[in-house]
Short mmCIF file of C-alpha atoms (C1' of nucleotides) in Angstrom, two decimals:
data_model
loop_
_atom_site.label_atom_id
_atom_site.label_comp_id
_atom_site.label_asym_id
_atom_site.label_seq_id
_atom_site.Cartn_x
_atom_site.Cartn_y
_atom_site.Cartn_z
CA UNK A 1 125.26 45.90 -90.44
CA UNK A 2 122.51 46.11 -88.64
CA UNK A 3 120.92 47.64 -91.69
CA UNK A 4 120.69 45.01 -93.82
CA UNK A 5 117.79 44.65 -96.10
CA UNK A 6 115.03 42.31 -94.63
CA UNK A 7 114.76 41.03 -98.07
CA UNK A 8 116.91 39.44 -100.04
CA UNK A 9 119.37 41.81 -101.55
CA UNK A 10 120.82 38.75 -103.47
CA UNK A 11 120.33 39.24 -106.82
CA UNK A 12 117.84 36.17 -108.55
CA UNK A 13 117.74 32.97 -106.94
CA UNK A 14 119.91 30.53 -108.99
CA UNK A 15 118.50 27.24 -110.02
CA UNK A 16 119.35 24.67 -107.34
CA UNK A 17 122.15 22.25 -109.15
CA UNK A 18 120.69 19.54 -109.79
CA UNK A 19 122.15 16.79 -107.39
CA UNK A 20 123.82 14.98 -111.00
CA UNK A 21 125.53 18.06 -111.59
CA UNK A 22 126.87 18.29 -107.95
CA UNK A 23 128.26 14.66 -108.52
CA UNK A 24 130.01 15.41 -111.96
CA UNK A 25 131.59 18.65 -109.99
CA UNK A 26 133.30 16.60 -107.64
CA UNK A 27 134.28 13.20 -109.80
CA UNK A 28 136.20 15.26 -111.94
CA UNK A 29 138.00 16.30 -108.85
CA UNK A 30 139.27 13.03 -108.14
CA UNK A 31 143.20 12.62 -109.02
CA UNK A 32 144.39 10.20 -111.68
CA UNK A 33 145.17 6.92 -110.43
CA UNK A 34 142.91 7.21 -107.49
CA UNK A 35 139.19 5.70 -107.14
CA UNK A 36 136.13 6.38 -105.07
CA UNK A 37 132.91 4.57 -104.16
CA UNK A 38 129.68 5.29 -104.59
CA UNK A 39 128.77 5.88 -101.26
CA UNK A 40 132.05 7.87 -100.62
CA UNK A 41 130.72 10.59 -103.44
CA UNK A 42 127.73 10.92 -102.11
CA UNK A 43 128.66 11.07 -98.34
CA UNK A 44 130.92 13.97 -99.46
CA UNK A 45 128.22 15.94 -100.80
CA UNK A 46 126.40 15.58 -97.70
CA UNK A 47 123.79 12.67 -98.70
CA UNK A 48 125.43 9.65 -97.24
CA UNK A 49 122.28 7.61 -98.24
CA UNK A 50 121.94 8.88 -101.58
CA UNK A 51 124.98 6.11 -103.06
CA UNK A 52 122.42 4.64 -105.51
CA UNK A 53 121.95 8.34 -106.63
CA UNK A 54 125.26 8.74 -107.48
CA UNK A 55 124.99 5.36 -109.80
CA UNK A 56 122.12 6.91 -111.17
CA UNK A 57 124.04 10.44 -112.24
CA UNK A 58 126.97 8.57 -113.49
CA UNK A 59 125.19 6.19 -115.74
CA UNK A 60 124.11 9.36 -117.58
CA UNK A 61 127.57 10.64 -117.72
CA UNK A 62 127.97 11.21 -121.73
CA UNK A 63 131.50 9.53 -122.91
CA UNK A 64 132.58 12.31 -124.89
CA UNK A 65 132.12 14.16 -121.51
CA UNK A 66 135.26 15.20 -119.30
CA UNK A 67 134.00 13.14 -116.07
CA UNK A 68 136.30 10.64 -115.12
CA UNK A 69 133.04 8.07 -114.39
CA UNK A 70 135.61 5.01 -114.27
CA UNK A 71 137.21 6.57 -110.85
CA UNK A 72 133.77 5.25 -109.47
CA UNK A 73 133.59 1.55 -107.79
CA UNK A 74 131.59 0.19 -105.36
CA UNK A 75 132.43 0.01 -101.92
CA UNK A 76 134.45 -3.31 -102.38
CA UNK A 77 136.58 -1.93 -104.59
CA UNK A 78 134.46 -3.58 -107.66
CA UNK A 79 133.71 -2.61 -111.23
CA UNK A 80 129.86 -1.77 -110.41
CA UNK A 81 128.36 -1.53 -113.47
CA UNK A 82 125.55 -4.49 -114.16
CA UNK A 83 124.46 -5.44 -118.04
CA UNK A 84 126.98 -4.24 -119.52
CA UNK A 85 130.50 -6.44 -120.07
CA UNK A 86 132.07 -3.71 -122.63
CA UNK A 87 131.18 -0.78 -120.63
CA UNK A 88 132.55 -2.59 -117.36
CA UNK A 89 136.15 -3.44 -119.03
CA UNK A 90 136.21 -0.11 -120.55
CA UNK A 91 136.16 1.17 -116.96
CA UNK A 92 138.59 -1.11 -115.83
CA UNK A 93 141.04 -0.47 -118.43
CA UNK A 94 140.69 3.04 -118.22
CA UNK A 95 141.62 2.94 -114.30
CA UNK A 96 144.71 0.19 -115.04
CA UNK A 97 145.83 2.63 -117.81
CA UNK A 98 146.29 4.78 -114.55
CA UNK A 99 147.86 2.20 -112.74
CA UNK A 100 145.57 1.47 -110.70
CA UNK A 101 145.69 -2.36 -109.25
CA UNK A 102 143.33 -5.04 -108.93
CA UNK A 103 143.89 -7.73 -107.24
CA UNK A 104 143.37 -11.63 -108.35
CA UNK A 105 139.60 -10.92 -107.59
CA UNK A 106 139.14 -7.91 -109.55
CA UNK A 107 139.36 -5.89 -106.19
CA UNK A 108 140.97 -2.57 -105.67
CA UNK A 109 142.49 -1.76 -102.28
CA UNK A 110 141.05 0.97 -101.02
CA UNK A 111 144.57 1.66 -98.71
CA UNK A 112 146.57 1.97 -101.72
CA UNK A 113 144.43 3.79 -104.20
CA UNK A 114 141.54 5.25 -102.66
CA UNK A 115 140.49 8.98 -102.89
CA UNK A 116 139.23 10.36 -99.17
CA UNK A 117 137.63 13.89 -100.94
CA UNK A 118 139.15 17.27 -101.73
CA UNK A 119 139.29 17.64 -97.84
CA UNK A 120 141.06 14.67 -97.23
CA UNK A 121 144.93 13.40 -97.68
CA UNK A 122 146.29 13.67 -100.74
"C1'" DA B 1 102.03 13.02 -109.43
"C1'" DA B 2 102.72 8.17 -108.27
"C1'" DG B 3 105.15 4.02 -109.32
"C1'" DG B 4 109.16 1.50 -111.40
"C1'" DT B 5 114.22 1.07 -111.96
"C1'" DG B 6 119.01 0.42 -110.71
"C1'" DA B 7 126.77 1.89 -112.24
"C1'" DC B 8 124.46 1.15 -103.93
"C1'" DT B 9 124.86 -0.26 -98.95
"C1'" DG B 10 124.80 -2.10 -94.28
"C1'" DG B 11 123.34 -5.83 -91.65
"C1'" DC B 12 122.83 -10.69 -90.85
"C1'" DG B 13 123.21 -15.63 -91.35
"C1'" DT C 1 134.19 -13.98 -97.00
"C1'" DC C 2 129.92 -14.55 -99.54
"C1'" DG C 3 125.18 -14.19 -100.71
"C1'" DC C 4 120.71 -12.29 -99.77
"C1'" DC C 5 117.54 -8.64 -98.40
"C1'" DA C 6 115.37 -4.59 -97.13
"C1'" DG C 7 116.11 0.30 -96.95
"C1'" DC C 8 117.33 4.54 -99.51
"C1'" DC C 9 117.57 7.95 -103.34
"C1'" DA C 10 117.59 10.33 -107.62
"C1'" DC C 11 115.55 9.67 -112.27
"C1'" DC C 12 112.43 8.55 -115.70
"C1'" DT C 13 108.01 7.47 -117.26
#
DNA sequence: AAGGTGACTGGCG
DNA sequence: TCGCCAGCCACCT
């Protein structure tokens, strides 16, 4: 091995995802009947910080697209989404129709239906 | 290429 | 707990 080529022998550099992408790949990875926050998808893929990026990727989500987008709350276990009443029920009908809970205030708990990552507990 | 926007958050009163 | 505020970040002009 210690001939390797100096170069890169890898073939042509793949376009970087773009960090959107990245956040689709792992939303649809997220189980039925459990939900996420923002800030929990993006500490996953390594940008802890970048939570208001992750709003940003899923507001461009197309419907028609097979991203589960409603799985995504904020951290108080809120609907999130501002200006937009029918959107926001949509999402929380879609996660109910998954039995998913929310509580008098329109919260989710976290304990009961809250997704820790691919690496985490089931 | 720089500035504006917003489906976010943590910290603090 | 709740509201407000200043960072933070990816996108879109």
């Amino acid at each position: 091995m210690t001939a390797r080529s100096p170069a890169k022998p890898r073939g042509r550099k793949r376009p970087a995802p773009t960090f959107a992408s990245r956040v689709c790949a792992l939303v649809r990875r997220i189980p039925r009947g459990r939900a996420i926050s923002y800030g929990g998808v993006a500490a996953i893929l390594g940008s802890p910080r970048a939570a208001r990026g992750v709003g940003t990727a899923l507001s461009g989500v197309e419907p028609d697209r097979d991203v589960p987008w409603w799985r995504v709350i904020n951290r108080n276990g809120e609907i999130s989404i501002k200006g937009d009443p029918i959107l926001a029920g949509l999402q929380r009908r879609l996660l109910e129709k998954e039995r998913v809970k929310f509580d008098r205030r329109g919260r989710v708990d976290w304990e009961s239906f809250g997704w820790r990552g691919p690496s985490g507990p089931k």
